[in-house]
Amino acid sequence: MGPAYEGIDFGMAERTIIKSAMSALNIDRNYFEKEFKKSGDLGQTVESFKKLYKSFEEKDMEVLAVFDFFYKLATASGNGSQDVKVSLLSQLIRQLDPLSGRYLVRLPTGIIRLGFSDMTILDAYSWMLKGDKSLRPIIETAYHVRPDLGFIGKMLKEKGIKGLEEIEPKAFTPIIMMKAERMSSAKEIIKQIGKCLVEPKFDGFRLQVHYLGSDPRRGSDPTESLPKVRLFSRSLEDVTYMYPDIVEGVKKEVKADELIIEGEAIGYNPKTGEFLPFQETVQRKRKYDIGAKSIEVPLKLFAFELLYLNGKNFIKKPFIERRKALEQVTIKNKDISKQIIVVDHQEEVDKEERLEEIFDQAVAKKLEGVIAKKIDGIYQPGARGWNWIKYKRSYSSKINDTIDCLVMGYDFGKGKRTDFGMGAFLVGVRDEKNDKFVTVAKIGTGLTDEEWRFLKIKSQISKLKDKPMNYSVDKAMNCDVWISPAIVVEIKADEITKSPTHTAGLALRFPRLEKFRDDKKPEDVTTLEELQHMTR
DNA sequence: TGTGTCTGCCCC
DNA sequence: ATTCTGC
DNA sequence: GCAGAATGGGCAGACACA
């Protein structure tokens, strides 16, 4: 309905779309869901049902009229709004042809499956103007600062490529954030980027800070001249109101006329100064009770990038220059414990031994790991660039904490997993005290296409009609198919966390298949007690 | 007023 | 977030 | 090597409903 950062959501996904389709086509839930699971695609399911049951209401509709329906749907709120959404989508499904039906239901899910996406559309804009994709770099640069395909297209039609030159970094226009590539040893990193600057990696959430210092020239209204701060999340949502403590910190501890910096926000225990686990930090992302929560869980912002300063664009400057500028714009509080905007220590490294040491120290401090940044690397907006390399605890071959799990059941896959007949599987450990299997994770990654097919075939032998008595499973983890104790897998994870849904009371963070353990029997899997001891 | 279900270009 | 795969 | 498409745990918020 618009660019992501404008914050207009459909508020409607799979479950509610199914309701709309059932109501539009007058189909029983079980029948619809059965066909949906078979095809793994809501669009295809609706399309084929529409072909089967021809409707006499079908008519042509203007694109703008359809847009209007979706706009009403997306903006419906309050009492009865769910019914409004269902009814609007249901009308569209009834009134349009089967092929349109396919895309009507795909649209709100965001999975359109046209085989192209934003980047291809940028190419198309270039073709539109020049008949080839030579203008793509200019267009893409503008898109990084203004990630709105509609806006870029309109600008190009109205003003041509020159229009895009007006789009440049400035305070309060968020920039698509860069991500780091991954590597699993100091050796590889030094080989890849040579001399680098190494900094700790904190487990919080990303914030991009935009700041305009006080300036009497900014208008006659006295409030106009006060310092202004905006905070953007990784999806470029404006989240300023959620973090008043960070806003105050910026006003006190940053000196500049205009700047854009980036950092990782992490909660800490105000009494002990210890950093909090992600699950607690993320509770700060909220709409209500902001004041109370900000006292309970205060944040620090570890600033690690500077993209813009006083009219000067730093995006294409070497990292070492950005870093120097960053150090210069922060004011140090006399009481370090009260500092909110922190530019943490960083070390220049060109030997793998030293890098490995810094990594070990970071891990010992219970941090996620380190980020190594190429010393003269530019900031690559919107890319997962090689100028930043993350080296996390879980990647390291030195540390190998995997657990052996029992495969308890599986779900049918969607999209390209449909053919495999499996999209994810539920795994658990043995609770010896109660003689049961309790769940710890669902696994949806780490298998090659061939391994998915292999696991599907293997699991058919043990397929069951119902969930076994000795499986303890929360209903949120219900499976399409249950299988009896037979298959053992080795699962890797970044961390073991407390869980509200998995019956082990613990869950694996970022779980993935490491390997199949055909050499092990169900009795040999990790026990709940062992798992509890592994929790750091 | 309390509980359950669903959603999020969510956060990671 | 992680991982795999087609281009 | 990149972009795209599968999938994970778990949080707050918005509604529906009893």
Coordinates of C-alpha atoms (C1' of nucleotides) in Angstrom, one line a residue:
Chain A
M1 CA 0.0 0.0 0.0
G2 CA 3.0 2.2 0.3
P3 CA 6.7 2.1 1.4
A4 CA 7.5 0.0 4.4
Y5 CA 8.5 2.8 6.7
E6 CA 5.2 4.6 6.4
G7 CA 3.9 1.9 8.7
I8 CA 0.7 0.9 7.0
D9 CA 0.0 -2.8 7.5
F10 CA -2.7 -5.0 6.1
G11 CA -3.1 -6.5 9.6
M12 CA -4.3 -9.6 7.8
A13 CA -2.3 -12.7 7.0
E14 CA -2.8 -16.4 6.4
R15 CA -5.5 -17.2 9.0
T16 CA -7.7 -14.3 8.2
I17 CA -7.2 -14.7 4.4
I18 CA -8.4 -18.3 4.8
K19 CA -11.5 -17.0 6.5
S20 CA -12.1 -14.5 3.6
A21 CA -11.7 -17.2 1.0
M22 CA -14.0 -19.6 2.8
S23 CA -16.6 -17.0 3.0
A24 CA -16.2 -15.8 -0.6
L25 CA -16.3 -19.3 -2.1
N26 CA -18.7 -20.8 0.5
I27 CA -16.3 -23.6 1.2
D28 CA -15.9 -25.7 4.3
R29 CA -12.8 -25.0 6.4
N30 CA -11.4 -28.6 6.3
Y31 CA -11.8 -28.9 2.6
F32 CA -10.1 -25.5 1.9
E33 CA -7.2 -26.2 4.3
K34 CA -6.7 -29.7 2.9
E35 CA -6.3 -28.2 -0.6
F36 CA -4.1 -25.4 0.7
K37 CA -1.7 -27.8 2.4
K38 CA -1.6 -29.8 -0.8
S39 CA -0.6 -26.8 -3.0
G40 CA 1.4 -24.9 -0.4
D41 CA 0.2 -21.6 -1.9
L42 CA -2.9 -19.6 -0.9
G43 CA -3.0 -17.9 -4.3
Q44 CA -3.1 -21.2 -6.2
T45 CA -5.7 -22.6 -3.9
V46 CA -8.1 -19.7 -4.3
E47 CA -7.5 -19.7 -8.1
S48 CA -8.3 -23.3 -8.5
F49 CA -11.4 -23.2 -6.3
K50 CA -12.7 -20.2 -8.3
K51 CA -12.2 -22.1 -11.5
L52 CA -14.2 -25.0 -10.0
Y53 CA -17.1 -23.0 -8.8
K54 CA -17.8 -20.4 -11.5
S55 CA -19.3 -17.2 -10.0
F56 CA -21.9 -15.1 -11.9
E57 CA -20.8 -12.0 -10.0
E58 CA -17.5 -11.7 -11.9
K59 CA -16.8 -8.4 -13.5
D60 CA -13.9 -6.2 -14.6
M61 CA -12.6 -3.7 -12.1
E62 CA -10.3 -0.7 -12.4
V63 CA -6.9 -1.1 -10.7
L64 CA -7.6 2.0 -8.7
A65 CA -10.9 0.6 -7.5
V66 CA -9.0 -2.5 -6.2
F67 CA -6.4 -0.3 -4.6
D68 CA -9.3 1.5 -2.8
F69 CA -10.6 -1.8 -1.5
F70 CA -7.2 -2.7 -0.1
Y71 CA -6.7 0.7 1.3
K72 CA -10.0 0.4 3.3
L73 CA -9.0 -3.1 4.3
A74 CA -5.6 -2.0 5.6
T75 CA -6.9 1.1 7.5
A76 CA -9.9 -0.7 9.1
S77 CA -9.4 -0.7 12.9
G78 CA -11.3 -1.0 16.2
N79 CA -14.3 -3.1 17.1
G80 CA -15.6 -5.2 14.2
S81 CA -12.6 -4.4 12.0
Q82 CA -11.7 -8.1 11.5
D83 CA -15.1 -8.7 10.0
V84 CA -14.7 -5.6 7.8
K85 CA -11.3 -6.9 6.5
V86 CA -12.7 -10.4 5.9
S87 CA -15.7 -9.0 4.1
L88 CA -13.7 -6.6 1.9
L89 CA -11.3 -9.2 0.7
S90 CA -14.1 -11.7 0.3
Q91 CA -16.0 -9.3 -2.0
L92 CA -12.9 -8.9 -4.2
I93 CA -12.4 -12.6 -4.4
R94 CA -16.0 -13.1 -5.5
Q95 CA -16.1 -10.3 -8.0
L96 CA -12.8 -10.9 -9.8
D97 CA -11.7 -13.7 -12.1
P98 CA -9.7 -16.7 -10.9
L99 CA -6.3 -15.4 -12.0
S100 CA -6.9 -12.1 -10.1
G101 CA -7.9 -14.3 -7.1
R102 CA -4.5 -15.7 -7.1
Y103 CA -2.9 -12.3 -6.6
L104 CA -5.6 -10.8 -4.4
V105 CA -4.7 -13.3 -1.6
R106 CA -1.0 -13.2 -2.2
L107 CA -0.8 -9.4 -1.9
P108 CA -1.5 -9.1 1.9
T109 CA 1.0 -11.8 2.7
G110 CA 3.8 -10.0 0.8
I111 CA 4.7 -13.2 -1.1
I112 CA 3.7 -12.3 -4.6
R113 CA 5.9 -14.8 -6.4
L114 CA 6.4 -12.9 -9.7
G115 CA 10.0 -13.9 -10.0
F116 CA 11.2 -10.3 -9.5
S117 CA 11.4 -7.8 -6.7
D118 CA 12.6 -4.3 -5.9
M119 CA 16.0 -4.6 -7.5
T120 CA 14.6 -5.8 -10.8
I121 CA 12.2 -2.9 -10.8
L122 CA 15.1 -0.5 -10.4
D123 CA 16.6 -2.2 -13.5
A124 CA 13.3 -1.7 -15.3
Y125 CA 13.4 2.0 -14.4
S126 CA 16.8 2.2 -16.0
W127 CA 15.5 0.4 -19.1
M128 CA 12.5 2.8 -19.3
L129 CA 14.8 5.8 -19.6
K130 CA 17.8 4.4 -21.5
G131 CA 17.0 1.0 -23.0
D132 CA 19.6 -0.7 -20.8
K133 CA 20.5 -1.0 -17.1
S134 CA 23.4 1.5 -17.1
L135 CA 21.4 4.0 -14.9
R136 CA 20.8 1.3 -12.2
P137 CA 23.7 2.5 -9.9
I138 CA 22.3 6.1 -9.8
I139 CA 18.8 4.9 -9.2
E140 CA 19.9 2.4 -6.6
T141 CA 21.8 5.1 -4.7
A142 CA 18.7 7.2 -4.5
Y143 CA 16.6 4.2 -3.5
H144 CA 18.9 3.6 -0.5
V145 CA 18.0 7.0 0.9
R146 CA 14.4 6.9 -0.2
P147 CA 13.3 3.2 -0.4
D148 CA 9.9 3.9 -2.0
L149 CA 9.6 2.4 -5.5
G150 CA 6.4 4.4 -6.1
F151 CA 8.2 7.7 -5.2
I152 CA 11.3 6.9 -7.3
G153 CA 9.1 5.9 -10.3
K154 CA 7.1 9.1 -10.1
M155 CA 10.2 11.2 -9.8
L156 CA 11.8 9.6 -12.8
K157 CA 8.6 10.1 -14.9
E158 CA 8.3 13.7 -13.8
K159 CA 11.9 14.9 -13.7
G160 CA 14.0 12.2 -15.3
I161 CA 17.2 11.0 -13.8
K162 CA 18.0 14.6 -12.7
G163 CA 15.2 14.4 -10.2
L164 CA 17.0 11.7 -8.3
E165 CA 20.0 13.9 -7.7
E166 CA 17.9 15.9 -5.3
I167 CA 17.5 12.8 -3.2
E168 CA 20.5 12.8 -0.9
P169 CA 21.3 11.9 2.7
K170 CA 20.0 14.4 5.2
A171 CA 18.7 14.3 8.7
F172 CA 15.2 12.7 9.1
T173 CA 15.4 10.7 5.9
P174 CA 16.4 7.2 7.0
I175 CA 19.1 5.2 5.0
I176 CA 18.7 1.5 4.4
M177 CA 21.1 -0.1 6.9
M178 CA 24.1 -2.2 6.0
K179 CA 24.5 -5.8 7.2
A180 CA 27.6 -7.8 7.8
E181 CA 28.9 -10.9 6.0
R182 CA 29.7 -14.0 8.1
M183 CA 33.0 -15.8 8.7
S184 CA 34.0 -18.5 11.0
S185 CA 37.7 -17.9 11.8
A186 CA 40.2 -15.0 12.2
K187 CA 42.3 -16.6 9.5
E188 CA 39.6 -16.2 6.9
I189 CA 38.8 -12.7 7.9
I190 CA 42.4 -11.5 7.7
K191 CA 42.7 -13.2 4.3
Q192 CA 39.5 -11.5 3.1
I193 CA 40.0 -7.9 4.3
G194 CA 43.5 -7.6 5.7
K195 CA 44.1 -4.9 8.2
C196 CA 40.8 -4.2 10.0
L197 CA 39.2 -2.5 13.0
V198 CA 37.6 -4.9 15.4
E199 CA 34.8 -4.1 17.7
P200 CA 32.5 -6.1 20.0
K201 CA 29.1 -7.3 18.8
F202 CA 26.3 -6.6 21.2
D203 CA 23.0 -8.6 21.3
G204 CA 20.4 -5.8 21.1
F205 CA 18.6 -4.1 18.3
R206 CA 19.8 -1.6 15.6
L207 CA 19.0 2.1 15.7
Q208 CA 19.7 4.8 13.2
V209 CA 19.9 8.2 15.0
H210 CA 19.1 11.4 13.1
Y211 CA 19.9 14.7 14.9
L212 CA 19.5 18.4 14.2
G213 CA 21.2 20.6 16.8
S214 CA 19.7 23.8 18.1
D215 CA 19.7 26.5 15.5
P216 CA 18.1 29.9 15.9
R217 CA 17.9 30.3 12.1
R218 CA 15.3 27.5 11.9
G219 CA 12.3 29.8 12.2
S220 CA 10.6 32.3 14.5
D221 CA 8.7 29.7 16.6
P222 CA 11.1 29.1 19.6
T223 CA 10.3 25.3 19.6
E224 CA 11.5 25.2 16.0
S225 CA 15.1 26.0 17.0
L226 CA 15.4 23.3 19.7
P227 CA 17.5 20.2 19.0
K228 CA 15.5 17.5 17.2
V229 CA 16.1 13.7 17.3
R230 CA 14.5 10.9 15.3
L231 CA 15.2 7.2 15.8
F232 CA 14.7 4.6 13.1
S233 CA 14.6 0.8 13.4
R234 CA 16.2 -1.6 11.0
S235 CA 13.0 -1.7 8.9
L236 CA 13.3 2.1 8.9
E237 CA 10.2 2.5 11.0
D238 CA 10.2 5.8 13.1
V239 CA 10.5 4.5 16.7
T240 CA 11.5 7.8 18.3
Y241 CA 8.7 7.7 20.8
M242 CA 9.6 4.3 22.2
Y243 CA 13.0 5.4 23.5
P244 CA 12.9 8.7 25.3
D245 CA 16.0 7.8 27.2
I246 CA 18.0 7.5 24.0
V247 CA 16.6 10.7 22.7
E248 CA 17.7 12.5 25.9
G249 CA 21.1 10.9 25.7
V250 CA 21.6 12.1 22.1
K251 CA 20.7 15.6 23.1
K252 CA 23.1 15.6 26.0
E253 CA 26.0 13.6 24.6
V254 CA 26.2 14.5 20.9
K255 CA 27.5 17.7 19.5
A256 CA 26.7 18.6 15.9
D257 CA 24.5 20.8 13.7
E258 CA 23.2 17.9 11.7
L259 CA 24.2 14.2 11.8
I260 CA 23.2 10.6 11.2
I261 CA 24.8 7.9 13.3
E262 CA 24.0 4.2 13.9
G263 CA 24.4 1.9 16.8
E264 CA 23.1 -1.1 18.7
A265 CA 20.8 -0.5 21.7
I266 CA 21.0 -2.9 24.6
G267 CA 19.3 -3.0 28.0
Y268 CA 21.2 -3.2 31.2
N269 CA 20.5 -3.9 34.8
P270 CA 20.7 -0.4 36.5
K271 CA 21.9 -2.0 39.8
T272 CA 24.6 -4.3 38.5
G273 CA 25.4 -2.7 35.2
E274 CA 25.2 -6.1 33.5
F275 CA 23.8 -6.3 30.0
L276 CA 20.5 -8.1 29.6
P277 CA 19.6 -11.0 27.3
F278 CA 17.9 -10.1 24.1
Q279 CA 14.6 -11.3 25.3
E280 CA 14.6 -8.6 28.0
T281 CA 16.1 -5.9 25.8
V282 CA 13.4 -6.4 23.2
Q283 CA 10.7 -5.6 25.7
R284 CA 11.6 -2.0 25.3
K285 CA 10.1 -2.1 21.8
R286 CA 6.6 -1.1 22.9
K287 CA 3.8 1.5 22.5
Y288 CA 2.5 1.7 26.1
D289 CA 4.1 2.0 29.6
I290 CA 7.2 3.4 28.0
G291 CA 8.2 5.5 31.0
A292 CA 8.0 2.7 33.6
K293 CA 9.7 0.2 31.3
S294 CA 12.5 2.6 30.5
I295 CA 13.3 2.9 34.3
E296 CA 13.2 -0.9 34.7
V297 CA 15.2 -1.6 31.6
P298 CA 17.4 1.4 30.7
L299 CA 19.2 1.4 27.4
K300 CA 22.7 2.2 26.2
L301 CA 23.4 2.9 22.6
F302 CA 26.7 1.6 21.3
A303 CA 27.3 3.9 18.4
F304 CA 29.4 2.3 15.6
E305 CA 28.8 4.3 12.5
L306 CA 28.6 7.9 11.3
L307 CA 27.0 8.4 7.9
Y308 CA 26.4 12.1 7.7
L309 CA 27.8 15.2 9.5
N310 CA 27.1 18.9 9.1
G311 CA 26.3 18.8 5.4
K312 CA 28.9 16.2 4.5
N313 CA 28.0 12.8 3.3
F314 CA 30.3 10.1 4.9
I315 CA 28.8 7.1 3.3
K316 CA 31.5 6.7 0.7
K317 CA 34.3 7.7 3.0
P318 CA 36.8 5.1 4.3
F319 CA 35.6 3.6 7.6
I320 CA 38.6 5.0 9.5
E321 CA 37.4 8.5 8.6
R322 CA 33.9 7.8 9.7
R323 CA 35.1 6.4 12.9
K324 CA 37.3 9.4 13.7
A325 CA 34.4 11.7 13.0
L326 CA 32.2 9.6 15.3
E327 CA 34.6 9.8 18.1
Q328 CA 34.7 13.6 17.7
V329 CA 30.9 14.2 17.9
T330 CA 30.3 12.5 21.2
I331 CA 30.7 14.2 24.6
K332 CA 31.9 12.0 27.4
N333 CA 30.0 12.1 30.7
K334 CA 32.3 12.3 33.8
D335 CA 30.4 9.3 35.2
I336 CA 30.9 6.6 32.6
S337 CA 28.1 4.5 34.1
K338 CA 25.7 7.2 33.2
Q339 CA 26.9 7.5 29.6
I340 CA 24.0 6.6 27.2
I341 CA 25.7 7.1 23.8
V342 CA 28.8 5.0 24.0
V343 CA 31.5 4.8 21.4
D344 CA 33.2 1.6 22.5
H345 CA 36.8 0.7 22.3
Q346 CA 38.1 -0.6 19.0
E347 CA 41.4 -2.1 18.0
E348 CA 43.3 -2.1 14.8
V349 CA 44.4 -5.6 13.9
D350 CA 46.3 -7.2 11.1
K351 CA 47.4 -10.5 12.6
E352 CA 45.0 -13.4 12.9
E353 CA 46.3 -14.5 16.3
R354 CA 45.4 -11.1 17.8
L355 CA 42.0 -11.2 16.2
E356 CA 41.4 -14.6 17.6
E357 CA 42.3 -13.4 21.0
I358 CA 40.0 -10.5 20.9
F359 CA 37.2 -12.8 19.8
D360 CA 37.9 -15.2 22.7
Q361 CA 37.8 -12.3 25.1
A362 CA 34.5 -11.1 23.7
V363 CA 33.0 -14.6 24.1
A364 CA 34.3 -14.8 27.6
K365 CA 32.4 -11.6 28.4
K366 CA 29.3 -13.3 27.1
L367 CA 29.1 -11.1 24.0
E368 CA 27.8 -12.5 20.7
G369 CA 31.3 -12.1 19.1
V370 CA 33.0 -9.4 17.1
I371 CA 32.6 -7.4 14.0
A372 CA 35.7 -6.8 11.9
K373 CA 35.5 -3.8 9.6
K374 CA 37.7 -3.2 6.6
I375 CA 39.8 -0.2 7.4
D376 CA 39.1 1.8 4.2
G377 CA 35.8 0.2 3.4
I378 CA 32.8 2.4 2.5
Y379 CA 29.4 2.0 4.1
Q380 CA 27.3 -0.1 1.7
P381 CA 23.6 0.8 2.3
G382 CA 21.2 -2.0 1.9
A383 CA 23.9 -4.6 1.2
R384 CA 25.3 -7.4 3.2
G385 CA 28.8 -6.2 2.4
W386 CA 32.3 -7.7 2.8
N387 CA 33.5 -4.4 4.4
W388 CA 31.9 -5.7 7.6
I389 CA 32.5 -9.2 8.8
K390 CA 30.8 -10.8 11.8
Y391 CA 32.4 -13.5 13.7
K392 CA 30.0 -15.0 16.1
R393 CA 30.5 -17.5 18.8
S394 CA 28.2 -20.0 17.1
Y395 CA 30.2 -19.9 13.8
S396 CA 33.4 -20.8 15.5
S397 CA 34.6 -24.3 14.9
K398 CA 36.4 -24.1 18.3
I399 CA 33.0 -24.1 20.1
N400 CA 30.8 -27.0 19.2
D401 CA 27.7 -27.2 21.4
T402 CA 25.1 -29.1 19.5
I403 CA 22.4 -31.3 20.9
D404 CA 21.0 -34.6 19.8
C405 CA 17.2 -34.5 19.3
L406 CA 14.4 -36.8 18.4
V407 CA 12.2 -35.9 15.4
M408 CA 8.7 -35.9 16.8
G409 CA 6.6 -34.6 13.8
Y410 CA 6.6 -32.4 10.8
D411 CA 4.7 -29.7 8.9
F412 CA 3.9 -29.6 5.2
G413 CA 5.9 -27.0 3.4
K414 CA 4.9 -24.0 1.4
G415 CA 6.2 -22.6 -1.8
K416 CA 9.2 -24.5 -3.1
R417 CA 9.1 -26.8 -0.1
T418 CA 5.7 -28.2 -1.1
D419 CA 7.2 -30.8 -3.4
F420 CA 9.3 -32.1 -0.6
G421 CA 6.2 -32.7 1.5
M422 CA 7.9 -31.2 4.4
G423 CA 8.7 -27.6 5.4
A424 CA 9.8 -27.9 9.0
F425 CA 10.1 -30.6 11.7
L426 CA 9.6 -30.6 15.5
V427 CA 12.4 -31.9 17.7
G428 CA 12.6 -32.7 21.4
V429 CA 14.8 -34.1 24.1
R430 CA 14.1 -36.8 26.7
D431 CA 12.6 -35.9 30.1
E432 CA 13.8 -38.9 32.1
K433 CA 11.9 -38.0 35.3
N434 CA 8.5 -38.1 33.6
D435 CA 9.5 -40.6 30.9
K436 CA 8.4 -38.2 28.1
F437 CA 9.8 -36.4 25.2
V438 CA 9.5 -32.6 25.5
T439 CA 10.0 -30.1 22.6
V440 CA 12.9 -27.6 22.2
A441 CA 12.7 -26.3 18.7
K442 CA 11.2 -26.6 15.2
I443 CA 13.8 -26.9 12.4
G444 CA 13.3 -25.2 9.1
T445 CA 16.8 -24.8 7.8
G446 CA 20.1 -26.5 7.4
L447 CA 18.9 -29.2 5.1
T448 CA 19.7 -29.4 1.4
D449 CA 16.8 -30.2 -1.0
E450 CA 18.0 -33.7 -1.2
E451 CA 18.1 -34.0 2.6
W452 CA 14.5 -32.8 2.8
R453 CA 13.4 -35.5 0.4
F454 CA 15.4 -38.1 2.3
L455 CA 13.9 -37.1 5.7
K456 CA 10.4 -37.2 4.2
I457 CA 10.8 -40.7 2.9
K458 CA 12.5 -41.9 6.1
S459 CA 9.7 -40.5 8.2
Q460 CA 6.9 -42.3 6.3
I461 CA 7.8 -45.6 8.0
S462 CA 7.1 -44.1 11.4
K463 CA 4.1 -42.0 10.5
L464 CA 1.3 -42.1 13.1
K465 CA -2.4 -41.3 13.2
D466 CA -2.2 -39.4 16.5
K467 CA 0.3 -37.8 18.8
P468 CA 1.8 -40.4 21.0
M469 CA 1.0 -40.4 24.8
N470 CA 4.6 -39.8 25.8
Y471 CA 5.0 -36.6 23.6
S472 CA 4.4 -33.4 25.6
V473 CA 3.7 -30.6 23.1
D474 CA 2.2 -27.2 23.4
K475 CA -0.7 -26.6 21.0
A476 CA 1.2 -23.8 19.3
M477 CA 3.7 -26.5 18.2
N478 CA 1.1 -28.9 16.8
C479 CA 2.3 -30.7 13.7
D480 CA 0.6 -31.8 10.5
V481 CA 2.0 -35.3 10.9
W482 CA 3.3 -37.1 14.0
I483 CA 6.0 -39.7 13.9
S484 CA 7.0 -42.3 16.4
P485 CA 10.4 -42.2 18.1
A486 CA 12.9 -43.3 15.4
I487 CA 14.9 -40.5 13.8
V488 CA 17.7 -38.8 15.7
V489 CA 19.3 -35.5 14.5
E490 CA 22.1 -33.3 15.7
I491 CA 20.9 -29.7 16.0
K492 CA 23.0 -26.5 16.3
A493 CA 21.9 -23.3 17.9
D494 CA 23.3 -20.0 19.0
E495 CA 21.9 -20.1 22.5
I496 CA 19.6 -21.9 24.8
T497 CA 16.8 -19.6 26.1
K498 CA 13.9 -19.8 28.5
S499 CA 10.8 -20.7 26.6
P500 CA 7.1 -19.9 27.1
T501 CA 6.0 -22.4 24.4
H502 CA 8.4 -25.3 24.3
T503 CA 7.6 -28.0 26.8
A504 CA 11.3 -28.4 27.8
G505 CA 10.9 -24.9 29.3
L506 CA 13.9 -24.1 27.2
A507 CA 14.2 -23.3 23.5
L508 CA 17.0 -23.1 20.9
R509 CA 17.8 -19.7 19.4
F510 CA 18.4 -19.9 15.6
P511 CA 18.1 -23.7 15.4
R512 CA 19.4 -25.5 12.3
L513 CA 20.2 -29.1 11.3
E514 CA 23.8 -30.0 11.8
K515 CA 23.6 -33.6 10.7
F516 CA 21.5 -36.8 10.8
R517 CA 22.5 -39.2 13.5
D518 CA 21.5 -42.6 12.1
D519 CA 24.0 -44.1 14.5
K520 CA 21.9 -43.0 17.5
K521 CA 18.7 -44.4 18.9
P522 CA 15.8 -42.4 20.4
E523 CA 17.0 -43.4 23.9
D524 CA 20.4 -41.8 23.2
V525 CA 19.1 -38.2 22.6
T526 CA 20.2 -35.4 25.0
T527 CA 18.2 -35.4 28.2
L528 CA 16.3 -32.5 29.7
E529 CA 18.7 -32.4 32.6
E530 CA 21.8 -32.3 30.3
L531 CA 20.1 -29.4 28.4
Q532 CA 19.5 -27.5 31.6
H533 CA 23.2 -27.8 32.5
M534 CA 24.2 -26.5 29.0
T535 CA 22.2 -23.3 29.6
R536 CA 24.7 -20.5 30.1
Chain B
dT1 C1' -12.3 -7.8 32.7
dG2 C1' -9.7 -11.7 31.6
dT3 C1' -8.1 -15.1 28.0
dG4 C1' -7.1 -16.8 23.4
dT5 C1' -5.7 -16.1 18.6
dC6 C1' -3.4 -13.8 15.1
dT7 C1' -0.1 -10.4 13.3
dG8 C1' 4.3 -8.1 12.3
dC9 C1' 8.0 -5.3 4.8
dC10 C1' 8.5 -7.1 14.0
dC11 C1' 13.0 -7.8 16.5
dC12 C1' 16.7 -11.0 16.4
Chain C
dA1 C1' 18.1 -14.5 12.5
dT2 C1' 20.4 -19.2 9.3
dT3 C1' 20.8 -21.7 5.3
dC4 C1' 20.5 -23.4 0.6
dT5 C1' 20.1 -22.6 -4.5
dG6 C1' 19.7 -20.6 -9.1
dC7 C1' 21.6 -17.2 -11.8
Chain D
dG1 C1' 28.9 -13.7 -4.9
dC2 C1' 24.3 -12.0 -4.8
dA3 C1' 19.4 -12.0 -4.3
dG4 C1' 15.6 -14.6 -3.2
dA5 C1' 13.0 -17.9 -0.7
dA6 C1' 12.4 -21.3 2.6
dT7 C1' 12.3 -21.5 7.6
dG8 C1' 13.3 -20.5 13.4
dG9 C1' 12.1 -18.1 18.9
dG10 C1' 9.5 -14.7 21.1
dC11 C1' 7.9 -10.1 22.2
dA12 C1' 3.9 -6.4 22.4
dG13 C1' -0.4 -5.1 20.4
dA14 C1' -5.0 -5.5 18.4
dC15 C1' -9.2 -7.8 18.4
dA16 C1' -12.7 -11.4 19.4
dC17 C1' -15.2 -13.5 22.7
dA18 C1' -16.8 -15.3 27.1

